[in-house]
mmCIF file of C-alpha atoms in Angstrom:
data_model
loop_
_atom_site.group_PDB
_atom_site.id
_atom_site.type_symbol
_atom_site.label_atom_id
_atom_site.label_comp_id
_atom_site.label_asym_id
_atom_site.label_seq_id
_atom_site.Cartn_x
_atom_site.Cartn_y
_atom_site.Cartn_z
ATOM 1 C CA MET G 1 -54.447 -115.370 77.746
ATOM 2 C CA PHE G 2 -55.371 -118.946 77.440
ATOM 3 C CA ASP G 3 -52.096 -121.129 77.328
ATOM 4 C CA SER G 4 -52.440 -124.045 75.141
ATOM 5 C CA SER G 5 -49.439 -125.823 76.213
ATOM 6 C CA SER G 6 -51.075 -128.745 76.202
ATOM 7 C CA SER G 7 -54.595 -128.131 74.202
ATOM 8 C CA ILE G 8 -55.647 -131.255 71.181
ATOM 9 C CA PRO G 9 -57.966 -130.571 68.933
ATOM 10 C CA SER G 10 -61.667 -129.461 70.400
ATOM 11 C CA ARG G 11 -62.974 -132.211 67.238
ATOM 12 C CA THR G 12 -61.673 -135.304 67.270
ATOM 13 C CA VAL G 13 -61.294 -137.650 63.801
ATOM 14 C CA ASP G 14 -64.023 -138.827 62.587
ATOM 15 C CA ARG G 15 -62.951 -142.411 60.110
ATOM 16 C CA SER G 16 -66.417 -143.116 58.449
ATOM 17 C CA ARG G 17 -66.229 -141.431 55.625
ATOM 18 C CA TRP G 18 -62.568 -142.489 55.276
ATOM 19 C CA ASN G 19 -64.157 -145.496 53.439
ATOM 20 C CA GLU G 20 -65.801 -143.654 50.156
ATOM 21 C CA SER G 21 -65.045 -144.751 46.862
ATOM 22 C CA PHE G 22 -62.800 -142.183 45.124
ATOM 23 C CA TYR G 23 -66.007 -142.159 42.551
ATOM 24 C CA ARG G 24 -68.485 -141.774 44.994
ATOM 25 C CA ARG G 25 -66.305 -138.325 47.545
ATOM 26 C CA SER G 26 -68.399 -136.767 50.050
ATOM 27 C CA MET G 27 -67.817 -132.762 50.132
ATOM 28 C CA GLU G 28 -67.118 -133.048 53.578
ATOM 29 C CA LEU G 29 -64.169 -135.932 53.368
ATOM 30 C CA PRO G 30 -61.259 -132.799 53.382
ATOM 31 C CA ASP G 31 -62.947 -131.824 56.178
ATOM 32 C CA GLU G 32 -62.517 -134.187 58.185
ATOM 33 C CA LEU G 33 -59.057 -134.581 56.853
ATOM 34 C CA LEU G 34 -58.152 -131.226 58.022
ATOM 35 C CA ILE G 35 -58.751 -132.616 61.915
ATOM 36 C CA GLY G 36 -55.948 -133.506 63.679
ATOM 37 C CA ALA G 37 -54.137 -132.147 61.237
ATOM 38 C CA ILE G 38 -50.855 -129.596 61.228
ATOM 39 C CA ASP G 39 -49.611 -127.423 58.715
ATOM 40 C CA SER G 40 -45.532 -127.152 58.927
ATOM 41 C CA HIS G 41 -45.415 -124.392 56.314
ATOM 42 C CA VAL G 42 -46.659 -121.806 56.844
ATOM 43 C CA HIS G 43 -45.886 -117.799 55.693
ATOM 44 C CA ALA G 44 -47.584 -115.212 58.084
ATOM 45 C CA GLY G 45 -45.805 -112.373 57.965
ATOM 46 C CA PRO G 46 -44.070 -110.102 58.482
ATOM 47 C CA VAL G 47 -44.119 -109.747 55.157
ATOM 48 C CA LEU G 48 -42.443 -107.558 52.521
ATOM 49 C CA ASN G 49 -45.062 -104.586 51.380
ATOM 50 C CA SER G 50 -44.675 -105.647 47.671
ATOM 51 C CA ASN G 51 -44.971 -109.113 48.328
ATOM 52 C CA PRO G 52 -48.524 -108.595 50.634
ATOM 53 C CA GLY G 53 -49.683 -111.456 53.186
ATOM 54 C CA HIS G 54 -52.926 -112.529 53.058
ATOM 55 C CA GLN G 55 -53.526 -112.876 57.029
ATOM 56 C CA ASP G 56 -51.557 -112.596 60.939
ATOM 57 C CA PRO G 57 -50.135 -115.226 62.367
ATOM 58 C CA ILE G 58 -53.346 -114.719 64.963
ATOM 59 C CA GLN G 59 -55.836 -115.285 62.669
ATOM 60 C CA VAL G 60 -54.444 -118.323 60.899
ATOM 61 C CA ALA G 61 -54.003 -120.012 63.751
ATOM 62 C CA GLN G 62 -57.484 -118.955 64.760
ATOM 63 C CA GLU G 63 -59.226 -120.349 61.460
ATOM 64 C CA ALA G 64 -57.128 -123.346 62.029
ATOM 65 C CA ALA G 65 -58.401 -124.232 64.881
ATOM 66 C CA ALA G 66 -61.599 -123.596 63.805
ATOM 67 C CA ALA G 67 -61.042 -126.674 61.037
ATOM 68 C CA GLY G 68 -59.733 -128.246 63.836
ATOM 69 C CA MET G 69 -56.564 -128.782 63.109
ATOM 70 C CA ARG G 70 -53.577 -129.937 65.917
ATOM 71 C CA SER G 71 -50.781 -127.224 65.031
ATOM 72 C CA ILE G 72 -49.219 -124.657 62.966
ATOM 73 C CA VAL G 73 -45.340 -124.340 61.639
ATOM 74 C CA TYR G 74 -44.490 -120.479 61.052
ATOM 75 C CA TYR G 75 -41.551 -119.293 59.012
ATOM 76 C CA ASP G 76 -40.595 -115.607 59.239
ATOM 77 C CA VAL G 77 -38.257 -115.488 56.693
ATOM 78 C CA PHE G 78 -37.555 -111.337 58.327
ATOM 79 C CA GLY G 79 -37.572 -112.505 61.747
ATOM 80 C CA TRP G 80 -38.300 -114.340 64.533
ATOM 81 C CA ALA G 81 -41.066 -117.032 64.426
ATOM 82 C CA SER G 82 -40.760 -118.702 67.592
ATOM 83 C CA GLY G 83 -41.132 -115.524 69.260
ATOM 84 C CA MET G 84 -44.585 -114.738 67.228
ATOM 85 C CA ALA G 85 -45.208 -118.229 68.051
ATOM 86 C CA TRP G 86 -45.741 -117.693 71.660
ATOM 87 C CA VAL G 87 -48.498 -114.900 71.016
ATOM 88 C CA VAL G 88 -50.315 -117.078 69.367
ATOM 89 C CA ASN G 89 -50.534 -119.868 72.048
ATOM 90 C CA ARG G 90 -50.967 -116.863 74.535
ATOM 91 C CA HIS G 91 -54.512 -115.670 72.602
ATOM 92 C CA VAL G 92 -55.798 -118.240 70.326
ATOM 93 C CA PRO G 93 -57.393 -121.655 72.455
ATOM 94 C CA GLY G 94 -57.576 -124.777 70.642
ATOM 95 C CA ILE G 95 -54.586 -125.085 69.084
ATOM 96 C CA HIS G 96 -50.527 -125.343 70.310
ATOM 97 C CA THR G 97 -48.109 -123.199 67.305
ATOM 98 C CA TYR G 98 -44.749 -123.320 66.652
ATOM 99 C CA GLY G 99 -42.175 -121.478 65.108
ATOM 100 C CA GLY G 100 -38.349 -121.478 63.082
ATOM 101 C CA TYR G 101 -35.790 -120.018 62.249
ATOM 102 C CA LEU G 102 -34.278 -119.464 59.523
ATOM 103 C CA MET G 103 -30.362 -118.008 58.796
ATOM 104 C CA ASN G 104 -31.216 -115.414 56.022
ATOM 105 C CA SER G 105 -29.086 -112.973 55.669
ATOM 106 C CA CYS G 106 -30.801 -109.679 57.159
ATOM 107 C CA HIS G 107 -29.933 -111.765 60.221
ATOM 108 C CA GLY G 108 -26.412 -112.022 58.981
ATOM 109 C CA GLY G 109 -26.597 -115.624 57.313
ATOM 110 C CA MET G 110 -24.348 -118.487 59.114
ATOM 111 C CA ASN G 111 -24.523 -116.765 62.711
ATOM 112 C CA PRO G 112 -24.575 -118.745 66.160
ATOM 113 C CA ARG G 113 -25.602 -115.478 68.520
ATOM 114 C CA SER G 114 -28.895 -115.650 65.798
ATOM 115 C CA VAL G 115 -29.337 -119.237 65.824
ATOM 116 C CA ARG G 116 -29.024 -119.392 69.799
ATOM 117 C CA THR G 117 -31.537 -116.611 70.367
ATOM 118 C CA ALA G 118 -34.292 -118.390 68.832
ATOM 119 C CA LEU G 119 -33.215 -121.084 70.579
ATOM 120 C CA HIS G 120 -33.852 -119.855 73.543
ATOM 121 C CA MET G 121 -36.793 -117.432 73.006
ATOM 122 C CA GLU G 122 -40.004 -118.043 74.726
ATOM 123 C CA GLU G 123 -40.751 -122.015 73.864
ATOM 124 C CA GLY G 124 -37.637 -121.952 71.138
ATOM 125 C CA CYS G 125 -37.982 -122.174 67.668
ATOM 126 C CA ARG G 126 -38.770 -126.331 66.108
ATOM 127 C CA PHE G 127 -36.123 -125.927 63.353
ATOM 128 C CA ILE G 128 -32.958 -124.206 61.811
ATOM 129 C CA SER G 129 -33.131 -123.669 58.320
ATOM 130 C CA PHE G 130 -29.884 -122.689 56.265
ATOM 131 C CA GLY G 131 -32.200 -119.714 54.973
ATOM 132 C CA SER G 132 -34.928 -119.530 51.970
ATOM 133 C CA HIS G 133 -34.008 -117.385 48.514
ATOM 134 C CA CYS G 134 -30.302 -116.071 50.416
ATOM 135 C CA THR G 135 -28.640 -118.947 50.199
ATOM 136 C CA ARG G 136 -26.292 -118.769 47.476
ATOM 137 C CA TYR G 137 -27.982 -121.607 45.260
ATOM 138 C CA SER G 138 -30.927 -119.443 45.720
ATOM 139 C CA ALA G 139 -29.001 -116.156 45.364
ATOM 140 C CA GLU G 140 -27.337 -117.003 41.485
ATOM 141 C CA ARG G 141 -30.047 -118.335 40.165
ATOM 142 C CA GLU G 142 -32.834 -116.001 40.702
ATOM 143 C CA SER G 143 -33.356 -113.965 37.457
ATOM 144 C CA THR G 144 -34.272 -110.719 35.869
ATOM 145 C CA LEU G 145 -35.691 -110.033 32.143
ATOM 146 C CA VAL G 146 -33.101 -108.070 29.963
ATOM 147 C CA ASP G 147 -34.518 -107.693 26.509
ATOM 148 C CA GLY G 148 -37.347 -110.782 26.955
ATOM 149 C CA LYS G 149 -33.630 -113.374 28.311
ATOM 150 C CA LEU G 150 -34.219 -113.905 31.404
ATOM 151 C CA VAL G 151 -30.609 -112.922 33.322
ATOM 152 C CA PRO G 152 -29.480 -114.102 37.147
ATOM 153 C CA PHE G 153 -29.436 -111.019 39.392
ATOM 154 C CA LYS G 154 -26.129 -111.712 39.726
ATOM 155 C CA ASP G 155 -25.227 -110.511 36.039
ATOM 156 C CA ALA G 156 -27.490 -108.139 35.643
ATOM 157 C CA PHE G 157 -26.319 -106.277 38.226
ATOM 158 C CA PRO G 158 -22.873 -105.905 39.582
ATOM 159 C CA LYS G 159 -24.104 -104.441 43.088
ATOM 160 C CA PHE G 160 -25.808 -107.712 43.756
ATOM 161 C CA ALA G 161 -23.181 -109.693 43.005
ATOM 162 C CA GLU G 162 -20.899 -107.510 45.402
ATOM 163 C CA LYS G 163 -23.055 -107.757 48.110
ATOM 164 C CA GLU G 164 -25.266 -110.331 48.533
ATOM 165 C CA LEU G 165 -24.120 -112.968 47.402
ATOM 166 C CA PRO G 166 -20.859 -112.288 49.987
ATOM 167 C CA VAL G 167 -22.917 -112.658 53.064
ATOM 168 C CA ALA G 168 -25.362 -115.528 50.911
ATOM 169 C CA THR G 169 -25.300 -119.068 52.950
ATOM 170 C CA SER G 170 -23.514 -121.816 51.286
ATOM 171 C CA ILE G 171 -22.652 -125.676 52.157
ATOM 172 C CA PRO G 172 -19.474 -127.388 51.815
ATOM 173 C CA THR G 173 -19.921 -129.622 50.003
ATOM 174 C CA ASP G 174 -16.734 -131.402 51.588
ATOM 175 C CA GLY G 175 -13.249 -131.022 54.519
ATOM 176 C CA THR G 176 -13.700 -129.494 57.255
ATOM 177 C CA VAL G 177 -16.702 -126.993 58.674
ATOM 178 C CA THR G 178 -16.763 -123.918 59.414
ATOM 179 C CA GLU G 179 -16.557 -122.634 63.098
ATOM 180 C CA GLU G 180 -20.033 -121.062 62.661
ATOM 181 C CA LEU G 181 -21.850 -124.080 61.164
ATOM 182 C CA ASP G 182 -19.994 -126.525 64.051
ATOM 183 C CA GLU G 183 -21.688 -124.253 66.752
ATOM 184 C CA ILE G 184 -24.948 -123.914 64.933
ATOM 185 C CA LEU G 185 -24.692 -128.185 64.335
ATOM 186 C CA THR G 186 -23.777 -128.415 67.650
ATOM 187 C CA MET G 187 -26.768 -126.565 69.293
ATOM 188 C CA VAL G 188 -28.784 -128.376 66.963
ATOM 189 C CA ALA G 189 -27.487 -131.733 67.980
ATOM 190 C CA GLU G 190 -28.052 -130.969 71.269
ATOM 191 C CA ARG G 191 -31.984 -130.126 71.369
ATOM 192 C CA PRO G 192 -33.693 -133.233 69.764
ATOM 193 C CA GLN G 193 -36.863 -131.432 69.676
ATOM 194 C CA VAL G 194 -35.326 -129.592 66.639
ATOM 195 C CA TYR G 195 -34.637 -130.550 63.706
ATOM 196 C CA LEU G 196 -31.722 -129.554 61.474
ATOM 197 C CA ASN G 197 -33.636 -128.323 57.928
ATOM 198 C CA THR G 198 -31.659 -127.967 54.563
ATOM 199 C CA GLY G 199 -32.992 -125.107 53.464
ATOM 200 C CA HIS G 200 -32.862 -122.834 49.816
ATOM 201 C CA VAL G 201 -29.707 -124.875 48.862
ATOM 202 C CA SER G 202 -28.507 -127.009 46.958
ATOM 203 C CA VAL G 203 -28.881 -131.533 46.166
ATOM 204 C CA GLN G 204 -25.030 -131.188 46.293
ATOM 205 C CA GLU G 205 -24.938 -128.997 49.886
ATOM 206 C CA ALA G 206 -28.866 -130.914 50.862
ATOM 207 C CA PHE G 207 -26.614 -134.330 50.528
ATOM 208 C CA ARG G 208 -23.809 -132.609 52.768
ATOM 209 C CA LEU G 209 -25.925 -131.196 55.728
ATOM 210 C CA LEU G 210 -27.499 -134.879 56.031
ATOM 211 C CA GLU G 211 -24.075 -136.928 55.715
ATOM 212 C CA LEU G 212 -22.800 -133.819 58.796
ATOM 213 C CA ALA G 213 -26.255 -134.311 60.648
ATOM 214 C CA GLU G 214 -25.040 -138.173 60.734
ATOM 215 C CA GLN G 215 -21.685 -136.896 62.142
ATOM 216 C CA TYR G 216 -23.374 -134.591 64.753
ATOM 217 C CA GLY G 217 -26.051 -136.978 66.184
ATOM 218 C CA ILE G 218 -29.061 -134.602 64.542
ATOM 219 C CA LYS G 219 -31.429 -136.981 64.371
ATOM 220 C CA LYS G 220 -34.414 -135.016 62.302
ATOM 221 C CA VAL G 221 -33.333 -133.730 59.050
ATOM 222 C CA LEU G 222 -35.904 -132.677 56.602
ATOM 223 C CA ILE G 223 -35.122 -131.888 52.825
ATOM 224 C CA ALA G 224 -36.770 -129.160 51.624
ATOM 225 C CA HIS G 225 -38.642 -128.883 48.522
ATOM 226 C CA PRO G 226 -37.056 -132.013 47.749
ATOM 227 C CA VAL G 227 -34.746 -129.496 46.904
ATOM 228 C CA ARG G 228 -36.566 -126.315 44.790
ATOM 229 C CA GLY G 229 -37.700 -130.154 42.623
ATOM 230 C CA ARG G 230 -33.804 -130.505 41.819
ATOM 231 C CA MET G 231 -34.003 -133.950 43.438
ATOM 232 C CA THR G 232 -34.547 -136.739 41.638
ATOM 233 C CA VAL G 233 -36.449 -140.309 42.846
ATOM 234 C CA GLU G 234 -33.708 -142.001 43.195
ATOM 235 C CA GLN G 235 -32.363 -138.963 45.261
ATOM 236 C CA GLN G 236 -35.208 -138.347 47.218
ATOM 237 C CA LYS G 237 -35.328 -142.318 48.259
ATOM 238 C CA GLU G 238 -31.703 -142.481 49.184
ATOM 239 C CA ALA G 239 -32.588 -139.362 51.645
ATOM 240 C CA ALA G 240 -35.678 -141.119 53.391
ATOM 241 C CA ALA G 241 -33.633 -144.446 53.927
ATOM 242 C CA ARG G 242 -30.951 -142.341 55.112
ATOM 243 C CA GLY G 243 -33.729 -141.181 57.716
ATOM 244 C CA ALA G 244 -34.601 -137.341 56.341
ATOM 245 C CA PHE G 245 -37.911 -136.114 56.226
ATOM 246 C CA LEU G 246 -39.541 -134.848 52.597
ATOM 247 C CA GLU G 247 -40.710 -132.104 52.379
ATOM 248 C CA ALA G 248 -44.148 -131.549 49.742
ATOM 249 C CA CYS G 249 -46.234 -128.408 49.426
ATOM 250 C CA LEU G 250 -49.436 -127.275 48.314
ATOM 251 C CA VAL G 251 -46.111 -124.906 46.665
ATOM 252 C CA ASP G 252 -44.354 -126.448 44.719
ATOM 253 C CA TRP G 253 -47.613 -128.031 42.493
ATOM 254 C CA LEU G 254 -50.434 -125.659 42.919
ATOM 255 C CA TYR G 255 -49.010 -121.743 43.551
ATOM 256 C CA PRO G 256 -49.351 -118.976 40.872
ATOM 257 C CA ASP G 257 -45.646 -118.685 39.435
ATOM 258 C CA VAL G 258 -45.684 -114.485 39.710
ATOM 259 C CA PRO G 259 -42.731 -111.929 39.338
ATOM 260 C CA ARG G 260 -42.572 -111.055 43.183
ATOM 261 C CA THR G 261 -39.983 -109.966 45.095
ATOM 262 C CA HIS G 262 -38.910 -112.951 47.302
ATOM 263 C CA TYR G 263 -36.934 -111.245 49.674
ATOM 264 C CA TYR G 264 -34.655 -108.116 48.232
ATOM 265 C CA VAL G 265 -36.354 -104.659 49.206
ATOM 266 C CA GLU G 266 -35.222 -103.124 45.881
ATOM 267 C CA LYS G 267 -37.594 -103.005 42.785
ATOM 268 C CA GLU G 268 -35.252 -104.092 40.304
ATOM 269 C CA TYR G 269 -34.145 -107.598 41.912
ATOM 270 C CA MET G 270 -38.193 -109.154 41.352
ATOM 271 C CA ASP G 271 -37.174 -112.779 40.378
ATOM 272 C CA MET G 272 -39.590 -112.939 37.306
ATOM 273 C CA GLY G 273 -38.301 -116.323 36.196
ATOM 274 C CA ALA G 274 -38.694 -119.119 39.239
ATOM 275 C CA GLU G 275 -35.333 -119.868 39.886
ATOM 276 C CA LEU G 276 -34.827 -119.927 36.119
ATOM 277 C CA GLY G 277 -36.564 -122.230 34.483
ATOM 278 C CA ARG G 278 -37.813 -124.164 38.493
ATOM 279 C CA HIS G 279 -41.321 -126.239 37.275
ATOM 280 C CA THR G 280 -44.065 -127.215 39.360
ATOM 281 C CA ASN G 281 -45.421 -129.649 38.289
ATOM 282 C CA ALA G 282 -48.718 -131.930 40.103
ATOM 283 C CA VAL G 283 -47.840 -135.457 38.743
ATOM 284 C CA ALA G 284 -44.336 -134.695 38.850
ATOM 285 C CA TRP G 285 -44.804 -134.796 42.922
ATOM 286 C CA MET G 286 -47.446 -137.107 43.096
ATOM 287 C CA LYS G 287 -45.331 -139.793 41.578
ATOM 288 C CA THR G 288 -42.673 -139.052 43.163
ATOM 289 C CA ILE G 289 -44.300 -139.349 46.700
ATOM 290 C CA LYS G 290 -45.937 -142.872 45.572
ATOM 291 C CA GLU G 291 -42.677 -144.227 43.998
ATOM 292 C CA VAL G 292 -40.543 -142.446 46.871
ATOM 293 C CA GLY G 293 -43.421 -144.148 49.607
ATOM 294 C CA ILE G 294 -45.466 -141.802 52.471
ATOM 295 C CA ASP G 295 -43.371 -142.553 55.454
ATOM 296 C CA ARG G 296 -40.827 -140.470 55.169
ATOM 297 C CA PHE G 297 -42.624 -137.283 53.161
ATOM 298 C CA VAL G 298 -44.008 -134.520 54.900
ATOM 299 C CA LEU G 299 -47.047 -131.923 53.536
ATOM 300 C CA GLY G 300 -47.443 -128.396 54.399
ATOM 301 C CA THR G 301 -49.036 -125.545 52.145
ATOM 302 C CA ASP G 302 -45.977 -122.526 52.385
ATOM 303 C CA TYR G 303 -48.928 -120.395 51.676
ATOM 304 C CA GLY G 304 -49.807 -117.100 52.935
ATOM 305 C CA ILE G 305 -49.488 -114.547 50.774
ATOM 306 C CA ARG G 306 -52.573 -113.076 48.977
ATOM 307 C CA ALA G 307 -51.913 -113.727 46.112
ATOM 308 C CA ALA G 308 -52.336 -117.308 47.354
ATOM 309 C CA SER G 309 -55.503 -118.893 49.673
ATOM 310 C CA THR G 310 -55.093 -118.518 53.136
ATOM 311 C CA PRO G 311 -53.212 -121.477 54.793
ATOM 312 C CA VAL G 312 -55.923 -123.446 55.633
ATOM 313 C CA GLN G 313 -58.286 -123.709 52.676
ATOM 314 C CA GLY G 314 -54.476 -124.195 51.448
ATOM 315 C CA MET G 315 -54.813 -127.131 53.554
ATOM 316 C CA ARG G 316 -58.438 -128.270 52.347
ATOM 317 C CA THR G 317 -57.494 -128.032 48.523
ATOM 318 C CA MET G 318 -54.003 -129.958 49.271
ATOM 319 C CA VAL G 319 -56.202 -132.467 50.445
ATOM 320 C CA ALA G 320 -59.044 -133.123 48.144
ATOM 321 C CA THR G 321 -55.640 -132.536 45.323
ATOM 322 C CA MET G 322 -54.390 -135.609 46.203
ATOM 323 C CA LEU G 323 -57.673 -137.416 46.207
ATOM 324 C CA ASP G 324 -58.147 -136.386 43.324
ATOM 325 C CA TYR G 325 -54.592 -138.559 42.490
ATOM 326 C CA GLN G 326 -56.044 -141.651 44.741
ATOM 327 C CA PHE G 327 -53.971 -141.152 47.529
ATOM 328 C CA ALA G 328 -55.976 -143.121 50.444
ATOM 329 C CA PRO G 329 -57.559 -140.996 53.571
ATOM 330 C CA GLU G 330 -55.784 -143.241 55.981
ATOM 331 C CA ASP G 331 -51.214 -142.510 53.384
ATOM 332 C CA ILE G 332 -53.299 -139.141 53.071
ATOM 333 C CA TYR G 333 -53.377 -138.500 57.055
ATOM 334 C CA HIS G 334 -50.047 -139.797 57.676
ATOM 335 C CA MET G 335 -48.617 -137.108 55.670
ATOM 336 C CA ILE G 336 -50.338 -134.503 56.808
ATOM 337 C CA ALA G 337 -50.375 -135.289 61.150
ATOM 338 C CA SER G 338 -48.413 -138.162 61.843
ATOM 339 C CA ASN G 339 -45.362 -137.801 60.146
ATOM 340 C CA PRO G 340 -45.230 -133.690 61.424
ATOM 341 C CA ALA G 341 -46.394 -134.542 64.792
ATOM 342 C CA LYS G 342 -42.582 -136.817 64.711
ATOM 343 C CA LEU G 343 -41.082 -134.082 63.109
ATOM 344 C CA ILE G 344 -42.153 -131.233 65.456
ATOM 345 C CA GLY G 345 -41.506 -133.799 68.379
ATOM 346 C CA LEU G 346 -45.243 -133.836 68.953
ATOM 347 C CA ASP G 347 -44.994 -137.913 68.942
ATOM 348 C CA ASP G 348 -42.512 -140.245 69.016
#
């Protein structure tokens, strides 16, 4: 067995190609930029059988290590990613992986006991997220087709409104916080290596979490997919100015938005509408990143399912895409290596 707790990339960064011009780029440049990179958003399972994965966590880490990447951060929608990362680190040399914890309804939603457990499992998780797909905001918007029209699950299926909406995570946008939320925020504040991840909440809820993080002394906040593509450029600039990191993933602009059971087991709860019209657009994302600035953006893939490429190939595609949009290699590296290292506590 291999203890990779102090491992570093076996390949060193070669910046000799970083001076290549836009019109004279080599095939190797994206590969060079992956050396030392961190994919801070990888889904490696377990996943629903209706939404099969591409690689298991060990295979993802092996491919990432072979590419010279520094780290992977696992998102496990249904389990304990910090435990999964521990297993990977025992068996895959040349890389050190981490996990986060998503407060999804299958774990009891905003459950302090589950959060405490995740923080103490092996190395402990590196982020606490307010959930994916099963936040109140997402649960009210994921939809099905009825007579050719998009209808939210909550309106199409009374059982969904009765059973799922009450357990969906939501953030009070004013007033006092619940006892559960207070306990969770306190635990995160006590651990400077752990960051608060907004998850799939609304823009208003994200700003409330940013405000609460300031009150509780939480040093690191990540605005997820800011937030699912609905945060304006000015709002992103405000969040960045207040010290938040902003996430941008390949899934946000290059992903097969097809009917998929993201989270719910029931066949009828297959999202047909990408949360009622959420659109992916590479041009808009690239423009936003340039306007807001690279210092607070963290890039990842959010890949892992079979319909997409492997996460490492996704990272390579993301780098190549940003080169196509004429981002400088050093700026790309800042967002795929330097910023995520600060976010997950590898570098000061």
